[in-house]
Each structure stands twice: as C-alpha cells, then as structure tokens.
Tab-separated table of C-alpha atoms in Angstrom:
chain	number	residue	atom	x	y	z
A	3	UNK	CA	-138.762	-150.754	-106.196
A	4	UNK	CA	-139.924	-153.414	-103.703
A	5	UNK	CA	-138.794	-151.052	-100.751
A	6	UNK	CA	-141.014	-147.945	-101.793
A	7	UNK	CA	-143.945	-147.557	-100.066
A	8	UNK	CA	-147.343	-148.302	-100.714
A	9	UNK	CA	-149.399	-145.126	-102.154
A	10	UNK	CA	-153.329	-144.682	-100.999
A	11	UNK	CA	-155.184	-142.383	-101.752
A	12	UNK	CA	-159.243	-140.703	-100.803
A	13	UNK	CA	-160.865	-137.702	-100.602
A	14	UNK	CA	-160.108	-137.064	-96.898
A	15	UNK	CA	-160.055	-139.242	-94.027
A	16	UNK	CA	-162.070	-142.075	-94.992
A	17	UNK	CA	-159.600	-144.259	-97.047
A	18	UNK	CA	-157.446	-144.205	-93.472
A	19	UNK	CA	-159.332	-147.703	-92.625
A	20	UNK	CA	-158.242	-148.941	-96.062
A	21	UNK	CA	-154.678	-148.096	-94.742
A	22	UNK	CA	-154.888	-149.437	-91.330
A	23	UNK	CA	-156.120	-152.720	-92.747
A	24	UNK	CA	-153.496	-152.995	-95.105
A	25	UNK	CA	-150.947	-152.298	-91.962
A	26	UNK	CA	-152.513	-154.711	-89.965
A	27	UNK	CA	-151.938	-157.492	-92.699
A	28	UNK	CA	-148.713	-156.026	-94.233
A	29	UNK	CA	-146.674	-154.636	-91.207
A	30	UNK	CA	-143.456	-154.359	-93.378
A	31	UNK	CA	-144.657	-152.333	-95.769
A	32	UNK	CA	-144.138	-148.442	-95.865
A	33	UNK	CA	-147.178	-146.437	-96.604
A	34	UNK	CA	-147.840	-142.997	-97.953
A	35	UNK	CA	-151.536	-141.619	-97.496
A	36	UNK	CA	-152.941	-138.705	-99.238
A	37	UNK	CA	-156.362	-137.365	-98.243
A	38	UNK	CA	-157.775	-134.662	-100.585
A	39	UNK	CA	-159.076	-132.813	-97.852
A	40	UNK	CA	-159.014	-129.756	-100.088
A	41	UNK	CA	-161.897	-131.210	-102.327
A	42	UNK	CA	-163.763	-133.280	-99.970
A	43	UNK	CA	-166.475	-134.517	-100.129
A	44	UNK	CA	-166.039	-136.425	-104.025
A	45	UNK	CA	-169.943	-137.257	-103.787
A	46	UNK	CA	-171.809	-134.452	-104.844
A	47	UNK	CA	-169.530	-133.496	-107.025
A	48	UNK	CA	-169.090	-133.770	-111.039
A	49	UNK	CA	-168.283	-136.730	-112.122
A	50	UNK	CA	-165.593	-135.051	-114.244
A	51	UNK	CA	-164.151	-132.925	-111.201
A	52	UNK	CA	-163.792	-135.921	-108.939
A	53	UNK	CA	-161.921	-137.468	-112.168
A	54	UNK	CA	-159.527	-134.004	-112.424
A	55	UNK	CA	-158.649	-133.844	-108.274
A	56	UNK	CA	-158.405	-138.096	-108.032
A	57	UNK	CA	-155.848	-138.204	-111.370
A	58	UNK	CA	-153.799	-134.619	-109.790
A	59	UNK	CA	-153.093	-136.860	-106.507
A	60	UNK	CA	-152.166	-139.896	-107.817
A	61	UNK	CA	-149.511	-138.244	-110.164
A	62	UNK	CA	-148.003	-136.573	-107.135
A	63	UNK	CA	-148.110	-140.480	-105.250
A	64	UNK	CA	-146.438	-142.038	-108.277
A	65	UNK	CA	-143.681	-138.700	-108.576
A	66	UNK	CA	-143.121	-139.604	-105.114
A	67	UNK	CA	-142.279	-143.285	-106.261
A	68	UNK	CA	-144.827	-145.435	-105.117
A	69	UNK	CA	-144.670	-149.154	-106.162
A	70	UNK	CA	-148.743	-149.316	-106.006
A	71	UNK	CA	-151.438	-146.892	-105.932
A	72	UNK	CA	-154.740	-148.021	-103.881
A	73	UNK	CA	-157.707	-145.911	-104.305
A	74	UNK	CA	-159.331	-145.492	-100.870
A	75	UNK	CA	-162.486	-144.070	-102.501
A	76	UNK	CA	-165.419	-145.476	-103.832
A	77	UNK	CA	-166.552	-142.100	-106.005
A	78	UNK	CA	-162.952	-141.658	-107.328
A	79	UNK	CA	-162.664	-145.343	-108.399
A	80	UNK	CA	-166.112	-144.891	-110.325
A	81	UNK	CA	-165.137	-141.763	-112.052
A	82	UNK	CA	-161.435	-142.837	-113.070
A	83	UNK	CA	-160.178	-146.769	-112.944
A	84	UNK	CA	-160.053	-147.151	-116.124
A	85	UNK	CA	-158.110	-143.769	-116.517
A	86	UNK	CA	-155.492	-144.732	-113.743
A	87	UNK	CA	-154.870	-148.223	-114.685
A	88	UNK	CA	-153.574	-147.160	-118.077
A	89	UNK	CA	-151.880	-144.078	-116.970
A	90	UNK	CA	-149.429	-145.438	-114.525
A	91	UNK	CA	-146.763	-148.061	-114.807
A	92	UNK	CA	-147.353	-149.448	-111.283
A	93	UNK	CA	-150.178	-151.505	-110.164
A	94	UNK	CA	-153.815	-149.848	-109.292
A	95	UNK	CA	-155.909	-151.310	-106.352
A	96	UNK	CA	-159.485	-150.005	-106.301
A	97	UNK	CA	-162.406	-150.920	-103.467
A	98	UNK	CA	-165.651	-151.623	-105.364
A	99	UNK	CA	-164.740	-155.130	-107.010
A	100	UNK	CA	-163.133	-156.479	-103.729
A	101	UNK	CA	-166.448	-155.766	-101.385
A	102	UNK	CA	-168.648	-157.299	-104.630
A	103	UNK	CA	-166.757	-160.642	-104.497
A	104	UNK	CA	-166.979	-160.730	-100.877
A	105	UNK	CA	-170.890	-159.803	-100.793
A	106	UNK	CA	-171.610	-162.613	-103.919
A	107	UNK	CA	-169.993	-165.040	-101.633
A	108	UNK	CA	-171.603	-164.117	-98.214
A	109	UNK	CA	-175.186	-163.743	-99.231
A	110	UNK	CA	-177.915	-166.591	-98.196
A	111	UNK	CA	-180.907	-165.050	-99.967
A	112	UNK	CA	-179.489	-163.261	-102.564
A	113	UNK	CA	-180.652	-159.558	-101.788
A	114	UNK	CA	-177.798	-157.782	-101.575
A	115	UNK	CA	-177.706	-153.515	-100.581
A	116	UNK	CA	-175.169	-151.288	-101.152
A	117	UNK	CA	-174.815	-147.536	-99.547
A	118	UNK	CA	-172.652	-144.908	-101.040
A	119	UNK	CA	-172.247	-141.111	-101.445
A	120	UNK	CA	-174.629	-139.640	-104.072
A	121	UNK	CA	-171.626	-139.999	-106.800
A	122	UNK	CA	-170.908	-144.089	-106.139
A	123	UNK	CA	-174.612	-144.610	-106.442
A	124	UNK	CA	-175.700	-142.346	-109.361
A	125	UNK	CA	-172.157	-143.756	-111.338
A	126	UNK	CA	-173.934	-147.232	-111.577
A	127	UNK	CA	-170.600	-149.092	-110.675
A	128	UNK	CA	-172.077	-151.455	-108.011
A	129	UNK	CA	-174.884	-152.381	-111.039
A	130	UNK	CA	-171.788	-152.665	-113.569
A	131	UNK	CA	-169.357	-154.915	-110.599
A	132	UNK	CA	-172.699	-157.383	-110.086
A	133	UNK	CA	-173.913	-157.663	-113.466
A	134	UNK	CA	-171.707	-160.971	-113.894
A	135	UNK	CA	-173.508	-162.790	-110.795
A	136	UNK	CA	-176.907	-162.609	-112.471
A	137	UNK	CA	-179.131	-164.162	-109.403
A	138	UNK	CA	-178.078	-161.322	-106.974
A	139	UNK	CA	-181.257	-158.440	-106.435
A	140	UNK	CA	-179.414	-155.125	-106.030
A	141	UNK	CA	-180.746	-152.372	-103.560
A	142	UNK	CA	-178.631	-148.775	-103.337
A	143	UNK	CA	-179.266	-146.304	-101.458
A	144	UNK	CA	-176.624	-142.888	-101.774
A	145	UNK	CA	-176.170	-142.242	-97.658
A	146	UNK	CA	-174.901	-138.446	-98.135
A	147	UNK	CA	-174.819	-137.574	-94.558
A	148	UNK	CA	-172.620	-140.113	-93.622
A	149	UNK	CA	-169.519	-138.619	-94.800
A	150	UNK	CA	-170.263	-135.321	-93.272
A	151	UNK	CA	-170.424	-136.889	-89.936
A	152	UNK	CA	-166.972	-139.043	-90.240
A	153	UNK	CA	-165.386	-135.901	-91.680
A	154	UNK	CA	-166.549	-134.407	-88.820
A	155	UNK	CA	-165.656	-137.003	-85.952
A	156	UNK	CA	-169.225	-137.569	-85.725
A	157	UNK	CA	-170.446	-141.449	-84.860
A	158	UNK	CA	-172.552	-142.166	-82.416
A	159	UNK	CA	-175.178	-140.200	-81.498
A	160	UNK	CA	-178.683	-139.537	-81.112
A	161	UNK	CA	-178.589	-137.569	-84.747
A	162	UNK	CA	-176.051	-140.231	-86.521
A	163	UNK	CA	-178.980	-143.055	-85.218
A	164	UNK	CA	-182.440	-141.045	-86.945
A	165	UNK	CA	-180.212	-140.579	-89.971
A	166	UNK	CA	-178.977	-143.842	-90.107
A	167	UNK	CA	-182.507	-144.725	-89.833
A	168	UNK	CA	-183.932	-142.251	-92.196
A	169	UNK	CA	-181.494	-143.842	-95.191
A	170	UNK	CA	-181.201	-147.486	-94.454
A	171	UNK	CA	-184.899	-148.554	-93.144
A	172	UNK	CA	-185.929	-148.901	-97.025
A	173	UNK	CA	-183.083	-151.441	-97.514
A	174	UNK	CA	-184.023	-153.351	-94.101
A	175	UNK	CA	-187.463	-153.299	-95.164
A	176	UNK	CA	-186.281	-155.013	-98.737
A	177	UNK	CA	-185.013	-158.202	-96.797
A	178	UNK	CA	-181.426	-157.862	-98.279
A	179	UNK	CA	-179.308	-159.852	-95.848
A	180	UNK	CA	-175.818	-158.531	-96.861
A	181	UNK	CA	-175.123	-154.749	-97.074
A	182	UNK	CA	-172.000	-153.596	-99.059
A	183	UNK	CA	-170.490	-150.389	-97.626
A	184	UNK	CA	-169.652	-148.121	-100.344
A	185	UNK	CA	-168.019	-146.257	-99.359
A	186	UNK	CA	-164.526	-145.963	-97.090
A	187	UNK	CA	-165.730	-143.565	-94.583
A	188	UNK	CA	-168.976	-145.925	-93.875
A	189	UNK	CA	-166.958	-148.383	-91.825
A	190	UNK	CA	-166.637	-145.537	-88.842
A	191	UNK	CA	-170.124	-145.829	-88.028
A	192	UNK	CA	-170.168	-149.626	-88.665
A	193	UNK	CA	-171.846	-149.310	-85.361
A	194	UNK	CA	-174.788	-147.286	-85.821
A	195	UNK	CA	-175.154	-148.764	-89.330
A	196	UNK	CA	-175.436	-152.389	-88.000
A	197	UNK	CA	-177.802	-151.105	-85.142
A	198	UNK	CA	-180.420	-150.181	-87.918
A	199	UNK	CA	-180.055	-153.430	-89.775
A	200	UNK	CA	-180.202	-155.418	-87.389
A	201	UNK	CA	-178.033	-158.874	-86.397
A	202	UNK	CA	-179.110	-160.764	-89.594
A	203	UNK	CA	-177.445	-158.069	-91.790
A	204	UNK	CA	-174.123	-158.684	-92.608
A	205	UNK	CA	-171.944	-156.030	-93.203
A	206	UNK	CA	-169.153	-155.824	-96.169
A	207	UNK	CA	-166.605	-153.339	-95.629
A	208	UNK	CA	-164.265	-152.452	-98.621
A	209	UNK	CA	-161.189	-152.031	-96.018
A	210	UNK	CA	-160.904	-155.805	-95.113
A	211	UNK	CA	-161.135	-156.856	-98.602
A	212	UNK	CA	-159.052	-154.426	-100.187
A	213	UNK	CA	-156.262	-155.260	-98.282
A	214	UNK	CA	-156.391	-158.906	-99.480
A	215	UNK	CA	-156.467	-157.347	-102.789
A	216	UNK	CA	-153.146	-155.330	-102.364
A	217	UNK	CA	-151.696	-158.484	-100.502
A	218	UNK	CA	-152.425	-160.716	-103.176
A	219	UNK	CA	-150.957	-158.366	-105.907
A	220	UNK	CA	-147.911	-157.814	-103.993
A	221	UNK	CA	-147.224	-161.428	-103.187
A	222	UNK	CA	-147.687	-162.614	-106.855
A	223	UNK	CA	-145.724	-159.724	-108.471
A	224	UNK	CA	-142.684	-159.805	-106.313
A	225	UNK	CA	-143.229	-157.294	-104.921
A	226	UNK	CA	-143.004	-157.088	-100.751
A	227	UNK	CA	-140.800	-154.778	-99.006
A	228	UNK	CA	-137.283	-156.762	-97.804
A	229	UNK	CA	-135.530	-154.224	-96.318
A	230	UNK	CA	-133.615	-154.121	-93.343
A	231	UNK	CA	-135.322	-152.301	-90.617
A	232	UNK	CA	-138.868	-150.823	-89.694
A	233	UNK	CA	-141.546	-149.618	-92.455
A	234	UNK	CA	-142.156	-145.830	-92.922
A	235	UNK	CA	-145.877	-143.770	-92.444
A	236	UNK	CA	-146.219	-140.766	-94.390
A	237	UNK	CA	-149.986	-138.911	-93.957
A	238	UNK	CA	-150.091	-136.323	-96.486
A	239	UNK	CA	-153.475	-133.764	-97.259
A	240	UNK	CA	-154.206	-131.061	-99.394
A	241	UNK	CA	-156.304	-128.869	-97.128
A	242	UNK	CA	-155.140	-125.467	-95.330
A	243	UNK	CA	-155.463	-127.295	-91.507
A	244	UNK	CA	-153.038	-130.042	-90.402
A	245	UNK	CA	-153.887	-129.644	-87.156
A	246	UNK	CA	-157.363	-130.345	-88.207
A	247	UNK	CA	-156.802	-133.727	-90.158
A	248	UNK	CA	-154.298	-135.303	-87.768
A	249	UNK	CA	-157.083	-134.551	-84.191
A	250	UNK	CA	-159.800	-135.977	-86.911
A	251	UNK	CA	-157.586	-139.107	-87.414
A	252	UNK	CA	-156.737	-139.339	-83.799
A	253	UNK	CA	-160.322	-139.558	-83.095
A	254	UNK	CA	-161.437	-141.928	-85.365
A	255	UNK	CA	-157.989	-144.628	-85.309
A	256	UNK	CA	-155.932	-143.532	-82.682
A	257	UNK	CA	-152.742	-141.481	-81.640
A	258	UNK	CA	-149.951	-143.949	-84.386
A	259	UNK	CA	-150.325	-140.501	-86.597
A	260	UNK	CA	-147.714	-138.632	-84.939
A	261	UNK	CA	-147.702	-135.949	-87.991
A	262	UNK	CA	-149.107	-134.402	-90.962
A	263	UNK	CA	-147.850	-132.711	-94.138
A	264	UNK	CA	-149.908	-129.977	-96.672
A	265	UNK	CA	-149.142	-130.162	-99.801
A	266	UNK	CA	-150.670	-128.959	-103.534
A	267	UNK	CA	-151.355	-131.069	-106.144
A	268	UNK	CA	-152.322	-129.685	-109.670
A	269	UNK	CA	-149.833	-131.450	-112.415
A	270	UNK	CA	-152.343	-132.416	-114.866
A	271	UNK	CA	-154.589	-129.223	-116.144
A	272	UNK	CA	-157.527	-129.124	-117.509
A	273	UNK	CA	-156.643	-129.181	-121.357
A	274	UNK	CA	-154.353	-131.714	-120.647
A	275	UNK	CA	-157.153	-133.782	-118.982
A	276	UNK	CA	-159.551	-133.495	-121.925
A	277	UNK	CA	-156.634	-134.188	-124.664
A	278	UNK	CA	-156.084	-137.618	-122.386
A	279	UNK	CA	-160.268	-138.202	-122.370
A	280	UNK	CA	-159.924	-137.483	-126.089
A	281	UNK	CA	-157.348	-139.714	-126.640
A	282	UNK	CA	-159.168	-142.343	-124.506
A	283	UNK	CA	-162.272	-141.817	-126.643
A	284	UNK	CA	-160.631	-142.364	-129.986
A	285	UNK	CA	-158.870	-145.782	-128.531
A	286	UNK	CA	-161.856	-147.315	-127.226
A	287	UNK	CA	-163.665	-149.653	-129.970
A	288	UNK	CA	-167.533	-148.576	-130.424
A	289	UNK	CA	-170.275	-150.542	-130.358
A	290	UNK	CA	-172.291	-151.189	-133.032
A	291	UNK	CA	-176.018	-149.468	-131.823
C-alpha cells in the first residue's frame, strides 16, 4: 500500500499546482492526477452536480488503488468532504482548512479576504473553517472569471489586470492584509492578483499548505513510498481533447507532462447517490430547533 501512488483530484487544470507542490516536497512519491475537464468549471454549478462528478472521480482514483485521495478543488471539497471521508477507506486531504490555518496565523490586523468561484463562496465553507478563530473579520468575494482565464492559458494581460481589478478593489479597499486564494486555479495569476493588492497583502495559496497537509498525514500514518527506484506520474482527464489539456499544462507548469490519458468516469448513478445522501441524512443526529 505504501508504494501506490498518491490520488488528486480537480475539476480541470487547476489542482496541477496542488500536485507540483506535493512533488516538490515528496519527490518519491508516485502521483495520479485526474482533472474533470469534462465538467469544468465546478463553480456555477449545483451544488449537488459538483457533489455527483467529484464522488464519480474519486471512485475511479481509489479503483485504481490510491493510498490517499487529495481534493485539488475548493468547490468540490465544499460540496462533498464529509461524503468522501466516510466513503473511502484511505485518507482524504482537502484545501480549505490548510489555507485557513495558514491565514489565522499570518494575519497582523485581523482582516482576512478570501476569493473563490461563485460555488466556494455561496457554500459558506470559508465562514464555517474561521468560525473557531472568533477575532478574524471575513471578506469573500466569488472571482468567476478567474478560472476561465487559467482554463484558458490566460494570465497576464491587459484584460486579466481590469478584471482582477474589477473583483478584488472592494477587498483592498476593506484593509484586509491577508488574502486566502480559494481556489486552486487562483495561484496562476498570483501575479496579477498581488499587483491589485498591493505589497502589504499577503497572499495564501492552498497548494503550499496542502502539501504539508498530505506530508504530515503520510509521515504519521506510515505511509511514504520505499520502493526501489523512481516515482511514477500519471495525468488523467475526462474531456474529449488530450491534446488540449497536456499544451494547457505545458503552458502554465512546464514540459515534465510528457502524456495524457481520457478516460470516463460514471460508477456511482444518480439513485445510488441519493440512497447514500439518504442514508447520510438518517445517520446524522438533529438538532434540537
């Protein structure tokens, strides 16, 4: 089990900084990425959808023998955590908590923004993940555009910058001196995103600290690769173009992703998603109103 690779998963291209940081601090470890090209973008979408593709892909990772699943994606680990961590045996990584711990300990002032796609924001996880540290001020702002340019191997630019502008001049103008990024596709226009805030801001990326998170997990459950000889990369996507994902990731990490494979994911249908929700429902203790 310790020699299987690691499993991580977004909705397309995105969660690929979540993987390079966790090869840059775990160089032994094998890795097998799925982006769900197919159903990108998870924002604007249903809450309930995003829970149906996220759940589909991470039973093919773990039928492919994965000894962890990370979830590269901000909107899918809002719409189904909970779900994952009891469905699978192995352990579940997720980005939100991670870049909250960092941002509680980074901020001076105690303002603290966060940017995400339209689902992140409108989920309220970022209000749920603070709600312990009690003298933090919370600003979101849902930063739909953003996606659509990284997806596209958009930025820098003269369009990325009034945009950029356009969605994060209200959280400048708030004072928050620490700005959480959302979401895993934000950190490719770290640039432009900085530029707007300014020098003062600093920026939280969920990458950085996820990886610690996976490191940490591995490390304390026995679980690090020690196999003879050198770690395997598998990129997998559901969409109809490999050509089109692997000159995306080319552009926005480099040439190390030599290849691509399509595949279809589907195992869990839609009755057999709302018998599981049902299920869920029944074995979660109410509240008394």
């Amino acid at each position: 089990m310790t020699d299987a690779p690691i499993g991580i998963f977004d909705s397309g291209v995105g969660g690929l900084s979540v993987a390079r940081a966790i090869k840059d601090q775990l160089p032994g470890e094998s890795l097998l990425y799925i982006g769900d090209t197919a159903h990108s973008p998870y924002g604007p979408k249903k809450i309930a959808d995003v829970r149906q593709f996220a759940l589909n892909v991470l039973d093919d990772l773990v039928a492919q023998d994965v000894k962890m699943l990370v979830i590269a994606c901000n909107t899918a680990s809002a719409a189904m955590l909970r779900d994952a961590r009891e469905r699978y045996s192995v352990p579940v990584i997720e980005v939100i908590q991670p870049a909250v711990r960092r941002a509680v300990g980074t901020t001076r002032n105690k303002r603290v923004g966060v940017i995400g796609t339209v689902g992140t924001v409108n989920s309220l996880a970022y209000e749920d993940a603070f709600a312990a540290a009690t003298d933090i001020r919370l600003f979101t702002q849902a930063c739909p555009r953003f996606v659509e340019f990284v997806e596209a191997g958009v930025t820098t630019g003269d369009e990325v910058l009034a945009v950029a502008e356009e969605y994060l001049a209200p959280l400048r103008d708030s004072g928050v001196d620490t700005l959480v990024l959302g979401c895993t596709h934000y950190p490719f226009l770290r640039g432009a995103i900085s530029y707007v805030m300014g020098d003062a801001v600093t920026l939280v990326s969920s990458d950085t600290e996820t990886a610690n998170d996976v490191y940490r997990t591995l490390v304390s459950q026995g679980l690090e690769r020690d196999a003879p000889g050198p770690p395997t990369y598998r990129y997998e996507a559901t969409g109809d173009s490999a050509e089109e994902f692997l000159a995306l990731a080319h552009r926005l990490i480099g040439p190390e992703i030599s290849r691509v494979d399509l595949i279809e994911t589907g195992s869990i249908s839609l009755s057999e998603l709302a018998e599981f929700a049902a299920f869920q429902n029944q074995a979660t203790p109410k509240e008394n109103s």
